[in-house]
Backbone as numpy.savetxt, mean C-alpha at the origin, in Angstrom:
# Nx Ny Nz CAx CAy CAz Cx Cy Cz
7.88 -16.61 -8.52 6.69 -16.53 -9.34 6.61 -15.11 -9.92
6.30 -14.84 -11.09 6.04 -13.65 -11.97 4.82 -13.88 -12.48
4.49 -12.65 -11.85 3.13 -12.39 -12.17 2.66 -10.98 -13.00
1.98 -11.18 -14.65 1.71 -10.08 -15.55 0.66 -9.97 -15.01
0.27 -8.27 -15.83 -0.70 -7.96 -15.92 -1.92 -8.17 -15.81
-1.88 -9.13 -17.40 -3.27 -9.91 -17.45 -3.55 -10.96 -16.79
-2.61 -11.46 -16.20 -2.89 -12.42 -15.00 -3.88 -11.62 -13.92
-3.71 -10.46 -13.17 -4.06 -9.43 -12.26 -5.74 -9.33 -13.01
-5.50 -9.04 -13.65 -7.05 -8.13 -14.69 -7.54 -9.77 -14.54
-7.08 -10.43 -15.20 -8.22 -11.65 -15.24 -8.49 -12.82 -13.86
-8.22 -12.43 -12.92 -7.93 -13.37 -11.92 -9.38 -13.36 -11.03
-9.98 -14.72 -11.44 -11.37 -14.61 -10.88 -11.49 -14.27 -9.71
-12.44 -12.77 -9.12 -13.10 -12.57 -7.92 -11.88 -12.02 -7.35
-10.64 -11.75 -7.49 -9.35 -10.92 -7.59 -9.77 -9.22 -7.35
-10.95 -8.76 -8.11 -10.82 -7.34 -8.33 -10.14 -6.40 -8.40
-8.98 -7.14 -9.44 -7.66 -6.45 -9.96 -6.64 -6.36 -8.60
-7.09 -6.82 -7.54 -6.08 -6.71 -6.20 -5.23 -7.53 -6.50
-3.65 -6.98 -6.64 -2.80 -7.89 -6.26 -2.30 -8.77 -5.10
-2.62 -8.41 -3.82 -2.96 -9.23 -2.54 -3.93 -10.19 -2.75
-5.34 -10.22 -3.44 -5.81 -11.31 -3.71 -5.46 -12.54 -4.78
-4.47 -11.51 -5.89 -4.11 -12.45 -6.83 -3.40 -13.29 -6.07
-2.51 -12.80 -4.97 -1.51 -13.92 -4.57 -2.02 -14.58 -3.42
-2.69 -14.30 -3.15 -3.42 -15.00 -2.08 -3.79 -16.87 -2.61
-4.42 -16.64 -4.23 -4.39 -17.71 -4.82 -3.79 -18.96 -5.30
-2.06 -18.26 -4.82 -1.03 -18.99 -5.48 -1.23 -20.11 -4.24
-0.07 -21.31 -4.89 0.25 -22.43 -3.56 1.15 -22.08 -2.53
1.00 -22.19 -1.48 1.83 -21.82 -0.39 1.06 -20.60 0.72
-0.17 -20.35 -0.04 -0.41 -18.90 0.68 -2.19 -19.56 1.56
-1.84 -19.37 2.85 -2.82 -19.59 3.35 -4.24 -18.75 3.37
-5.28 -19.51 3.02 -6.36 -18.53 2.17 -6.88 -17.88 4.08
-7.37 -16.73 3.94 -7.72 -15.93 5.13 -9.27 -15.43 4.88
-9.82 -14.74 6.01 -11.03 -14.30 5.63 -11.25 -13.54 4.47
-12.41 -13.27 3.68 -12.75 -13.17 2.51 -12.66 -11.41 2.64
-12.69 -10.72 3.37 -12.87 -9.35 3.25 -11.32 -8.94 3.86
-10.03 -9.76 3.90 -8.60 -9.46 4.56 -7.86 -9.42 2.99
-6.54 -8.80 3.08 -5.52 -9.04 2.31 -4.17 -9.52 2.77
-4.41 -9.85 3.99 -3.10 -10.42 4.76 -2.73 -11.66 3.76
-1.38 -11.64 3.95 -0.58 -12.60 2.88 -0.19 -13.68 4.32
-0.33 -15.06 4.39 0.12 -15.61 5.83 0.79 -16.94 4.52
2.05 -16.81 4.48 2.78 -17.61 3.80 3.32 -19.02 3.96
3.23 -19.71 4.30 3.90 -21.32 4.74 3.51 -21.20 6.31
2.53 -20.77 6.91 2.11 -20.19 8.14 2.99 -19.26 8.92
3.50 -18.47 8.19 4.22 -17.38 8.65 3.17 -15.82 9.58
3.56 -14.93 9.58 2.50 -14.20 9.98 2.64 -12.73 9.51
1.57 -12.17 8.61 1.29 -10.80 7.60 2.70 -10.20 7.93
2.95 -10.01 9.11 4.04 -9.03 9.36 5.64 -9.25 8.79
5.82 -10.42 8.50 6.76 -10.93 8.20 7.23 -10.77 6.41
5.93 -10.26 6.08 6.28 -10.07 4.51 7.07 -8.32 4.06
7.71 -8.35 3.11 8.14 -7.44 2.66 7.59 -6.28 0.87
7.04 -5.17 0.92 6.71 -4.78 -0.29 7.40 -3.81 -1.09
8.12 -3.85 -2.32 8.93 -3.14 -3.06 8.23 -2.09 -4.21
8.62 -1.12 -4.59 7.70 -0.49 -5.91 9.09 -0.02 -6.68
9.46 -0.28 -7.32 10.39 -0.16 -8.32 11.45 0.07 -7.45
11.77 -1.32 -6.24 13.46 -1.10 -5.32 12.69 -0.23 -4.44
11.62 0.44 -4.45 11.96 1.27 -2.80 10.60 0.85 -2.18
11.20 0.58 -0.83 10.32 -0.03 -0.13 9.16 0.80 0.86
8.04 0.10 0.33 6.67 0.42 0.77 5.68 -0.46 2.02
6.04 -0.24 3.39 5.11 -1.02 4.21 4.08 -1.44 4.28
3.10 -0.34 3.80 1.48 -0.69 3.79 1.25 -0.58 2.39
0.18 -1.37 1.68 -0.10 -1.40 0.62 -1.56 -1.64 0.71
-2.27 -1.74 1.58 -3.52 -2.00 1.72 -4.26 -0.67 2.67
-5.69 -0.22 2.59 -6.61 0.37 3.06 -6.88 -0.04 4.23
-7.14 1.01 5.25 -7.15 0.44 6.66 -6.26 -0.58 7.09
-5.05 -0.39 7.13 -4.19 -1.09 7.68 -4.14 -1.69 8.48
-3.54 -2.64 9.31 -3.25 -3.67 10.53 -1.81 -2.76 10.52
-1.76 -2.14 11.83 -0.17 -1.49 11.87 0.76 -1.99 12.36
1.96 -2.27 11.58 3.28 -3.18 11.39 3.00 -4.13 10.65
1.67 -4.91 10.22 1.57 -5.68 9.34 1.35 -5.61 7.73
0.74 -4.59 7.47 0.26 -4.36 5.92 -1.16 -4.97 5.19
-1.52 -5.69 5.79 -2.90 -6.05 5.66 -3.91 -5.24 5.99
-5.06 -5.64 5.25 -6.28 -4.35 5.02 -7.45 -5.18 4.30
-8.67 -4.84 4.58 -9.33 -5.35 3.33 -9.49 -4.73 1.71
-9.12 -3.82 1.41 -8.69 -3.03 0.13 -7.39 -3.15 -0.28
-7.04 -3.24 -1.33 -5.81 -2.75 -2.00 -5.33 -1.31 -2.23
-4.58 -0.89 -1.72 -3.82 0.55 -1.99 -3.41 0.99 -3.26
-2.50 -0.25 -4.03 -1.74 0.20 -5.50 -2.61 -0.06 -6.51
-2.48 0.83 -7.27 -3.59 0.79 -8.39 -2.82 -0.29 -9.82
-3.93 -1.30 -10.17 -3.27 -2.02 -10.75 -2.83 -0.81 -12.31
-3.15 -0.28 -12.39 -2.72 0.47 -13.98 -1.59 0.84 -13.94
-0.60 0.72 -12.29 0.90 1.55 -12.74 1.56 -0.18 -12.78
1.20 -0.98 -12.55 2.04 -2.35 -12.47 2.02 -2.60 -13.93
3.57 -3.33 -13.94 4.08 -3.78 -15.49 4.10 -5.16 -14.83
4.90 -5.74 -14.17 4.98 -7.27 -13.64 5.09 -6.79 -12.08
5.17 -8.55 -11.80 5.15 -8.67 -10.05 6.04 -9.38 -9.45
7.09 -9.95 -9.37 7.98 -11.14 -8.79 7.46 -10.86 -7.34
7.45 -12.46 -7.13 6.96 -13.05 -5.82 7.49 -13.73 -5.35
8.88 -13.51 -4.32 9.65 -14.85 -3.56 9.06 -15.12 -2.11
8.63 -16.45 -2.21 8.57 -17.19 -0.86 9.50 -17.94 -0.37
10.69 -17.69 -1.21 11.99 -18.36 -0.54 13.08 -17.77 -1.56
14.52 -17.77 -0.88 15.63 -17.31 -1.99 15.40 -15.80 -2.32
15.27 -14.97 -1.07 15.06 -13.80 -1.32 16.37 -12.83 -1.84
16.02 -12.12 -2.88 17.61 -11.27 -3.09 17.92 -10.59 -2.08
19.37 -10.33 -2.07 20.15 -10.44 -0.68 20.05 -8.49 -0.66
19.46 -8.26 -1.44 19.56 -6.75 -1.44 17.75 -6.31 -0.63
17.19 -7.24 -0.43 16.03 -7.65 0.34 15.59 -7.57 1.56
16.23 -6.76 2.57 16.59 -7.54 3.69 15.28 -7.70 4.85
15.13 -8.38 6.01 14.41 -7.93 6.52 12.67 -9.21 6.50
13.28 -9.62 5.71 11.98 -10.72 4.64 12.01 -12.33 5.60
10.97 -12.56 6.40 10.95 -14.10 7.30 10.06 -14.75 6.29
9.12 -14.38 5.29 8.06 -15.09 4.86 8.37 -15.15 3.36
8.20 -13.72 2.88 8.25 -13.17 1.42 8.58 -11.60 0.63
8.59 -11.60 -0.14 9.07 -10.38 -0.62 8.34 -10.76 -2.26
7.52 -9.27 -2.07 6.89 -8.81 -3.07 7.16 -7.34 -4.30
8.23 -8.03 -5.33 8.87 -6.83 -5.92 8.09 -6.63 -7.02
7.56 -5.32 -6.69 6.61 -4.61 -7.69 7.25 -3.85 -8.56
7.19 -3.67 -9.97 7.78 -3.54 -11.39 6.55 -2.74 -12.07
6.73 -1.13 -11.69 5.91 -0.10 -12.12 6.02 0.24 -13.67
4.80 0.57 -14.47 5.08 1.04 -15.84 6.24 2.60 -15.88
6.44 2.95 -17.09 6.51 4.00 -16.88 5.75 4.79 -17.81
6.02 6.51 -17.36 4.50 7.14 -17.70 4.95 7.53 -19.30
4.02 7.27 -20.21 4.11 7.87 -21.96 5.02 8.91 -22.01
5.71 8.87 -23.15 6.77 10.21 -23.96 5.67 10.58 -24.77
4.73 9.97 -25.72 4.48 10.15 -27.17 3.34 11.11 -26.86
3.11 11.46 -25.46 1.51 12.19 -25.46 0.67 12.26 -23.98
-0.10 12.64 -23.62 -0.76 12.32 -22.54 -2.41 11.66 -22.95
-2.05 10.90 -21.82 -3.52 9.46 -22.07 -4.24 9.38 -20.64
-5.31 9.33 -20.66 -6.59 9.32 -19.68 -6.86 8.24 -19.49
-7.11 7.58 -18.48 -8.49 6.81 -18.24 -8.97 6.41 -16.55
-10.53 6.36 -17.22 -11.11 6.58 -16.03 -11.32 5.04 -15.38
-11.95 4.75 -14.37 -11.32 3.65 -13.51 -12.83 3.68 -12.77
-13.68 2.51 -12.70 -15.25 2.31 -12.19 -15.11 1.16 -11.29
-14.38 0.87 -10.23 -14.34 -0.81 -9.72 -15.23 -0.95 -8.97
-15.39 -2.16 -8.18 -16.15 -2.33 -7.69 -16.82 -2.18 -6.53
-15.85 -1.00 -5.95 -16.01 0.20 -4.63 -15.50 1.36 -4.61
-14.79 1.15 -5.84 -14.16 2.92 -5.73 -14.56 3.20 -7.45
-14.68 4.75 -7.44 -14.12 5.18 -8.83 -12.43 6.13 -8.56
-11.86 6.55 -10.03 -10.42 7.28 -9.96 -10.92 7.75 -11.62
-9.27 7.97 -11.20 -8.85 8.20 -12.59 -7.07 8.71 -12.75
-6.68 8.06 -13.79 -4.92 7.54 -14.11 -4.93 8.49 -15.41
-3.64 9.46 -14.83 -2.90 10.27 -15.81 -1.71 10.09 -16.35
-0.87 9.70 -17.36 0.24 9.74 -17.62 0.77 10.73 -19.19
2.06 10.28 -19.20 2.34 11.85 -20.06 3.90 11.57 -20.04
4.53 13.01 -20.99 5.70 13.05 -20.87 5.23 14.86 -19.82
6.14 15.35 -18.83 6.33 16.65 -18.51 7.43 17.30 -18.87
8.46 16.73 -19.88 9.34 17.19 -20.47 9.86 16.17 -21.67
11.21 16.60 -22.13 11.54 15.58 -23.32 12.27 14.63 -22.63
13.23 14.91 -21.17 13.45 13.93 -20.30 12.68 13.57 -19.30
11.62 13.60 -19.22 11.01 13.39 -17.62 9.39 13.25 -18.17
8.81 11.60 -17.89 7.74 11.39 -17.80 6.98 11.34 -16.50
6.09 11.02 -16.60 4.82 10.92 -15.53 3.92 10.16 -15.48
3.20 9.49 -14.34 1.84 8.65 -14.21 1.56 8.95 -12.60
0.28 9.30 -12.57 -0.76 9.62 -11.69 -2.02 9.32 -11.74
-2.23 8.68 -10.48 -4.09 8.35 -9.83 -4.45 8.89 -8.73
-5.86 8.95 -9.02 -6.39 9.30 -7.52 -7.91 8.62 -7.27
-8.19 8.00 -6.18 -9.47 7.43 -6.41 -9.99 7.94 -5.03
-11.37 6.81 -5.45 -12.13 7.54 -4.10 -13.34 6.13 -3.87
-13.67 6.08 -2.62 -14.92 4.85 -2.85 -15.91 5.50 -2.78
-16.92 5.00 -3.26 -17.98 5.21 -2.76 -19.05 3.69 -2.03
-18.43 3.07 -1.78 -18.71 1.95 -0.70 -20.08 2.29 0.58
-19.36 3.54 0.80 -20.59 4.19 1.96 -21.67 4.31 2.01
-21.88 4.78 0.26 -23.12 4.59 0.12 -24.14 3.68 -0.32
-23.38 2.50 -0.76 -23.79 1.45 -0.42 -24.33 0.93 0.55
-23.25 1.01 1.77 -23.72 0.89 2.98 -24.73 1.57 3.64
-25.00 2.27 3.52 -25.61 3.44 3.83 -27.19 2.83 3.38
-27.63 2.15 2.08 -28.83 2.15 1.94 -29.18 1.07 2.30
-27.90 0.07 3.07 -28.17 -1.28 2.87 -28.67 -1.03 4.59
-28.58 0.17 5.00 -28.64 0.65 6.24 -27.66 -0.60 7.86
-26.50 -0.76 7.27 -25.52 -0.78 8.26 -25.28 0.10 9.02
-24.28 -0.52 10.08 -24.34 0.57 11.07 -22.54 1.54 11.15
-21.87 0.97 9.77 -20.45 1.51 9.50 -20.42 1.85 8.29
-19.83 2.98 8.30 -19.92 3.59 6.32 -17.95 3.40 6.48
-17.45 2.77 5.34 -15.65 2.69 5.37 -15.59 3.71 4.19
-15.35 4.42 4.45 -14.68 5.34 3.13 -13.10 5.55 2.96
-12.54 5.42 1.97 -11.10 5.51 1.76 -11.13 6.18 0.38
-9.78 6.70 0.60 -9.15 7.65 -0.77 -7.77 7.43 -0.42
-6.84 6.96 -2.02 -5.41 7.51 -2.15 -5.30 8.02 -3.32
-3.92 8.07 -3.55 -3.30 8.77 -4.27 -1.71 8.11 -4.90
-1.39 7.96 -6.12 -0.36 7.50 -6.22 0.31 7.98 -7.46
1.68 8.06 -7.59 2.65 9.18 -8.90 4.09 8.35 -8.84
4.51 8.47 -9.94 5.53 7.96 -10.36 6.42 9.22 -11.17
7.33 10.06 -11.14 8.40 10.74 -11.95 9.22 10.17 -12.14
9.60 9.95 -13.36 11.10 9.45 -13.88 11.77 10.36 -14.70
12.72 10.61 -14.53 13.76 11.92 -15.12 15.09 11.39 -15.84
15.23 10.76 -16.73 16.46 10.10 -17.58 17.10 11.35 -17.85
18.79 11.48 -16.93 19.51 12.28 -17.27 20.21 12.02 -18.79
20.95 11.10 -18.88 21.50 10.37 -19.93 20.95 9.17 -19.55
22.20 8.49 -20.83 22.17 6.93 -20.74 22.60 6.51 -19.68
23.12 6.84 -18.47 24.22 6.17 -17.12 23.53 7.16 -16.19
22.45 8.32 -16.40 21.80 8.27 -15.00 20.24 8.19 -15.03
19.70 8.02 -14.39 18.47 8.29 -14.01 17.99 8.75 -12.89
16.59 8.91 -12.63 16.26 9.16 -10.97 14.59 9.00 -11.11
14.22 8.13 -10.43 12.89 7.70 -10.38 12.81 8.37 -8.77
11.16 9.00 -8.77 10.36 9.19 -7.80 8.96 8.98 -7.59
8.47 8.23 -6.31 7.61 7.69 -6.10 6.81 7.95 -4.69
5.37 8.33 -5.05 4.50 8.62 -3.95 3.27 7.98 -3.64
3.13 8.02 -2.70 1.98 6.79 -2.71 1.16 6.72 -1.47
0.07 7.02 -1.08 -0.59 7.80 0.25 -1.96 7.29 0.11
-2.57 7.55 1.36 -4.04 6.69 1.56 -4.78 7.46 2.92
-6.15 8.03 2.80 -6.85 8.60 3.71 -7.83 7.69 4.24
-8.29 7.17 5.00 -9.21 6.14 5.70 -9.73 6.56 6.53
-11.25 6.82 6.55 -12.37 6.70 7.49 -13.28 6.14 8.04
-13.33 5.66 9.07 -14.32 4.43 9.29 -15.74 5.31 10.23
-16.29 6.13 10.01 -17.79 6.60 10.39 -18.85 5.50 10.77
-19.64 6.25 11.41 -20.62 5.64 11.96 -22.04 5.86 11.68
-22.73 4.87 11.15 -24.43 5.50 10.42 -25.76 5.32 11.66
-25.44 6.31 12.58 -26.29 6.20 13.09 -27.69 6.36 13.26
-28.05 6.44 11.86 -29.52 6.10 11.29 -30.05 4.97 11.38
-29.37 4.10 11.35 -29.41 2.81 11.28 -29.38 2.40 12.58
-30.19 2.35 13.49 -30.46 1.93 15.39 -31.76 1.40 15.36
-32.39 0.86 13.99 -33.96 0.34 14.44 -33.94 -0.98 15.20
-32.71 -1.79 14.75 -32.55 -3.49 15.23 -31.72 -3.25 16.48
-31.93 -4.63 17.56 -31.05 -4.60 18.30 -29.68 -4.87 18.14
-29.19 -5.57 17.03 -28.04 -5.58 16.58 -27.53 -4.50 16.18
-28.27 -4.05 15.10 -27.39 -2.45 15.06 -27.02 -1.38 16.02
-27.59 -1.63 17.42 -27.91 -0.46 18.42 -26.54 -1.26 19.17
-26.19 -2.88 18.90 -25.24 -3.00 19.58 -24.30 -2.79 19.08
-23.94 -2.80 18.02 -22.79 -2.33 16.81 -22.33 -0.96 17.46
-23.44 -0.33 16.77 -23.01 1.43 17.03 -22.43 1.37 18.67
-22.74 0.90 19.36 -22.50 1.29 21.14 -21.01 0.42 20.85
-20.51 -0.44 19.99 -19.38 -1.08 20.25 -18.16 -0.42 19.18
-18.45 0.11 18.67 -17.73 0.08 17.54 -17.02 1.39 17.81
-15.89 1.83 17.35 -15.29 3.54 17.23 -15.32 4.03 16.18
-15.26 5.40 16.35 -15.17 5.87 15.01 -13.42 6.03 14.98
-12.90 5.76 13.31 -11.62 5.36 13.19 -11.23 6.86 12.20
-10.41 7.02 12.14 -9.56 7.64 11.42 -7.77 6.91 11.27
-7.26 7.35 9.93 -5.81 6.79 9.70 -5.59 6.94 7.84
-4.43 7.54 8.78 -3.75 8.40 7.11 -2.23 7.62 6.93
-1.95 7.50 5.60 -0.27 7.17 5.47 -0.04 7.52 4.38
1.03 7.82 4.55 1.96 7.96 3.32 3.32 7.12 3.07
4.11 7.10 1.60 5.30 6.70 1.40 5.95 7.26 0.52
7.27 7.80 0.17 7.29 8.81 -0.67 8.89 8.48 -0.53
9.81 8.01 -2.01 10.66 7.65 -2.17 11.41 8.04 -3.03
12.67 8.69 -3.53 13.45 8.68 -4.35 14.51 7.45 -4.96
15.03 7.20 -6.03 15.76 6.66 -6.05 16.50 6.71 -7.20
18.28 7.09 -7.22 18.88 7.70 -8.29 19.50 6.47 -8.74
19.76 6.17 -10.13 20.30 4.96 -10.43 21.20 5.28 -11.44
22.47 4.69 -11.35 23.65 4.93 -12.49 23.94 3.30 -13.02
24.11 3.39 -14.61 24.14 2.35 -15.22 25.93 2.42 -15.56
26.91 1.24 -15.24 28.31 0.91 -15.59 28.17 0.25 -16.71
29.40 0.14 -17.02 29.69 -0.90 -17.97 29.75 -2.38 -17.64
29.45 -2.65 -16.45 29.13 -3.80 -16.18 28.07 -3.78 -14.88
27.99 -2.75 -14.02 27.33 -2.75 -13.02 26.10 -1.78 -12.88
25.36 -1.95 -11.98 24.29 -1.39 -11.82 24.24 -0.61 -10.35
23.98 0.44 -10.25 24.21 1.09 -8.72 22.79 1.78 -7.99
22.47 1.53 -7.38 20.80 2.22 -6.71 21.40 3.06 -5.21
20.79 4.48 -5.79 20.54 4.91 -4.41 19.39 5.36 -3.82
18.51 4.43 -2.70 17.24 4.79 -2.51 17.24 5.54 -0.74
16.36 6.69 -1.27 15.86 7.38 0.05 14.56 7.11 0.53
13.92 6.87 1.48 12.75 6.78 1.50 12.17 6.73 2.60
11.00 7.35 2.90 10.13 7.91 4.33 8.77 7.19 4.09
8.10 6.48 5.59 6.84 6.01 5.31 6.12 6.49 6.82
5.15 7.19 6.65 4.24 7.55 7.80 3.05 7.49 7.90
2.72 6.33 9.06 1.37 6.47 9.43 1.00 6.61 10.82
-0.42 7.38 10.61 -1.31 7.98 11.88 -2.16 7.04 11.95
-2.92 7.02 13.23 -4.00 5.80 13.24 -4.70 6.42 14.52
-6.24 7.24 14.39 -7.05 7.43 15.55 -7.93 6.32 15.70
-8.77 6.81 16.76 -9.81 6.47 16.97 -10.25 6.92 18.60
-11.98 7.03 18.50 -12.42 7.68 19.61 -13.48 7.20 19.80
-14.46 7.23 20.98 -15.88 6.68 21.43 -16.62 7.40 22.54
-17.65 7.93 22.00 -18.19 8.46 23.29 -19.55 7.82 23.57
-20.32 8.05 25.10 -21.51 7.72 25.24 -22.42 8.24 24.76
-23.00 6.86 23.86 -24.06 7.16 23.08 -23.74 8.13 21.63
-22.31 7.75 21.37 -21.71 8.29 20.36 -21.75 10.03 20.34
-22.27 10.19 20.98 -22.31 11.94 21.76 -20.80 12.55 21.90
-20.19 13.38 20.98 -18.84 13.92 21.55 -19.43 15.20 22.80
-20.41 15.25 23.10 -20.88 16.18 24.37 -20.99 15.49 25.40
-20.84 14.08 24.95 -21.22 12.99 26.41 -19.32 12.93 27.18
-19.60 11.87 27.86 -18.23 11.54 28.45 -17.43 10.19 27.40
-16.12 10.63 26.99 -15.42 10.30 26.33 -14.61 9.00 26.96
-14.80 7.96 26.25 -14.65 6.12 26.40 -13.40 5.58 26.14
-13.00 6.16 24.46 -11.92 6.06 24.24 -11.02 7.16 23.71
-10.00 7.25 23.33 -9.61 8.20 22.62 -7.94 7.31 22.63
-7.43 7.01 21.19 -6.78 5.95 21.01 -5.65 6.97 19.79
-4.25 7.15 19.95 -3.84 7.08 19.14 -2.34 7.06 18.68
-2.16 6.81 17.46 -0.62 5.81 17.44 0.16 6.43 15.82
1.52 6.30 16.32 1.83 6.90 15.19 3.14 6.20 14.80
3.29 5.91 13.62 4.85 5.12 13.12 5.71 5.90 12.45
6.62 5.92 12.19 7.17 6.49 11.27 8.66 5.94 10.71
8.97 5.58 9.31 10.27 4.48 9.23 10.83 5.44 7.98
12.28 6.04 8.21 13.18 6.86 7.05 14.35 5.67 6.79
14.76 5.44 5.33 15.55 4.22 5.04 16.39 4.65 4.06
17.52 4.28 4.07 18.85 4.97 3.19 19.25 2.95 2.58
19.60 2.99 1.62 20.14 2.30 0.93 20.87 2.20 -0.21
22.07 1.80 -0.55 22.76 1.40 -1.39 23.17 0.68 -1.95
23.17 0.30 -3.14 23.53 -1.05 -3.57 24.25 -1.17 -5.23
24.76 -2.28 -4.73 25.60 -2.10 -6.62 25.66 -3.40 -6.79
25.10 -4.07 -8.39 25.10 -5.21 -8.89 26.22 -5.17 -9.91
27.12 -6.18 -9.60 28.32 -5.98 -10.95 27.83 -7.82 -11.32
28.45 -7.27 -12.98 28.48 -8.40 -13.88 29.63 -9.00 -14.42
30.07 -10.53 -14.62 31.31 -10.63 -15.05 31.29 -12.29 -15.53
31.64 -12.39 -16.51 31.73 -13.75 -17.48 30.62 -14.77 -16.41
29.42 -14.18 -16.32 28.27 -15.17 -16.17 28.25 -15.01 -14.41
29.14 -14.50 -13.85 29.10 -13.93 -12.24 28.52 -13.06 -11.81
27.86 -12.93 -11.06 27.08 -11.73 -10.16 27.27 -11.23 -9.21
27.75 -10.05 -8.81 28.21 -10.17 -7.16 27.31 -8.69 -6.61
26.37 -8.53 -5.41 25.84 -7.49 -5.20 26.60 -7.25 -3.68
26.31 -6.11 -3.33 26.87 -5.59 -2.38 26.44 -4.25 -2.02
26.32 -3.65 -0.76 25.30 -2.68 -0.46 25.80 -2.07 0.91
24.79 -1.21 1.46 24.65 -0.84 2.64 23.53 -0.17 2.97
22.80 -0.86 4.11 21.36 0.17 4.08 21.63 0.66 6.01
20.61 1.90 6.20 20.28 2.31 7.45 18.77 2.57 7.34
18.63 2.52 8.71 17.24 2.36 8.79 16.94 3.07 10.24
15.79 3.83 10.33 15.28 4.64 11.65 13.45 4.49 11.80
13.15 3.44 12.36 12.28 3.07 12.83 11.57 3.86 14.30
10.08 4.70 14.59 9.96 5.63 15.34 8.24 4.84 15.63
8.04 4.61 17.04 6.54 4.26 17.21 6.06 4.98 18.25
5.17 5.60 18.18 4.83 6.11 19.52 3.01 5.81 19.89
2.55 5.88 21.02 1.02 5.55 21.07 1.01 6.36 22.49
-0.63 6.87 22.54 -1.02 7.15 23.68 -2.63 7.08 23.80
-2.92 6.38 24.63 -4.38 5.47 24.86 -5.13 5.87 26.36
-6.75 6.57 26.14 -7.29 6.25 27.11 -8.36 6.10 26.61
-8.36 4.61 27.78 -9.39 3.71 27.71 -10.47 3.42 29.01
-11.32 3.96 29.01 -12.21 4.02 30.13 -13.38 2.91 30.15
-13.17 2.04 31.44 -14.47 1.01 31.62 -15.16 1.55 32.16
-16.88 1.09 31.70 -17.72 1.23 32.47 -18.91 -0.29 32.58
């Protein structure tokens, strides 16, 4: 399935999220209304795979589920997407890793003729998207947003304010016609606070006493140099993805009181790949080699009372 633009922009109650656009398609089991987990032919979130122009990106969503990629926000800003291919089966073999699906994202690239603005009002965050040329070979596109959700919450007097901010850039540097080198960054700050103004109901007084305060940051940040043959195509992608994930609880939300939880976990995945597509009287043959260094660590105390 290929999925444009204006498919994304117009996709009712979507809010330009591409996790919700596809959520819509057939095959995709619909999930709670505030998730972006993709659960495919009843497969499970974790099993899916996410690409941004060939280099691969784990989390794509706000407040993450860690190892899975689900969140209730979307991470990628729809203004750098040109198209979307969506396999739920017949995954390219340069893919690997994929039990459910693979989601290859097909980034614009940033203007030669000038630099262009625009600002960005959705329906929990504001930003704003820069693109440009920074030389006569080397363009650019950049966002950065921010929610303001909190304060929403805040007057609706809940007892959790979610605030999130990322950030996302694209460099492309056309040496000639036979090289290039695309680079790609893409990062997300997440806070989950606590409004403890909000203790007049007994529900809220049980919220706040249950709930932690969260913290969790990630990043992904990828190179990838590409040489064009006379019949073949060659990719070399580098690429690092890291995320942190706290969280803590004290009595009576007091960091002076005695400390309940204190929770925290850290991933980290560096990935080398190579690959070359050759062409020949209507034949295709790809062929590759990737490595991969996968790193998890956690350390948890959890105190009953």
């Amino acid at each position: 399935q290929t999925i444009g633009i204006n498919e994304i922009q117009r996709n009712p109650g979507g809010n330009q999220d591409i996790s919700k656009v596809i959520q819509a398609l057939p095959g995709v089991a619909s999930t709670p209304n505030f998730r972006n987990d993709l659960i495919i032919r009843g497969g499970a979130p974790n099993e899916n795979r996410y690409f941004l122009d060939g280099i691969e990106i784990p989390s794509i969503n706000h407040f993450a589920t860690q190892g899975a990629g689900g969140g209730p926000v979307g991470l990628i800003n729809f203004n750098f997407i040109r198209e979307v291919d969506f396999y739920t089966s017949a995954f390219p073999v340069s893919r690997g890793n994929a039990l459910s699906s693979v989601m290859d994202l097909k980034l614009k690239d940033g203007r030669s003729d000038g630099f262009a603005y625009k600002a960005i009002v959705g329906a929990s965050d504001v930003g704003i998207t820069v693109d440009g040329p920074l030389s006569e070979k080397t363009t650019m596109i950049a966002s950065v947003r921010r929610s303001y959700l909190q304060f929403l919450f805040a007057a609706l007097e809940l007892p959790f304010l979610p605030i999130y901010n990322d950030f996302q850039a694209k460099v492309k540097y056309t040496i000639n016609d036979r090289h290039q080198i695309t680079f790609l960054g893409l990062g997300a700050i997440d806070d989950f606070e606590l409004n403890l103004d909000a203790n007049e109901t007994e529900e809220q007084r049980y919220i706040l006493n249950t709930l932690p305060v969260n913290d969790q940051w990630n990043y992904s940040v990828g190179v990838k140099y590409t040489y064009f043959g006379e019949r073949s195509l060659t990719n070399i992608v580098l690429s690092r993805f890291m995320l942190d994930n706290q969280a803590s609880k004290y009595v009576e939300n007091d960091p002076a009181l005695e400390l309940l939880l204190d929770y925290r976990s850290r991933e980290i995945e560096n990935k080398l790949r190579v690959e070359n597509l050759y062409r020949h009287n209507g034949w295709r043959l790809t062929n590759g080699i990737g490595f991969e260094e996968v790193k998890y660590e956690t350390d948890t105390y959890n105190r009953r009372v």
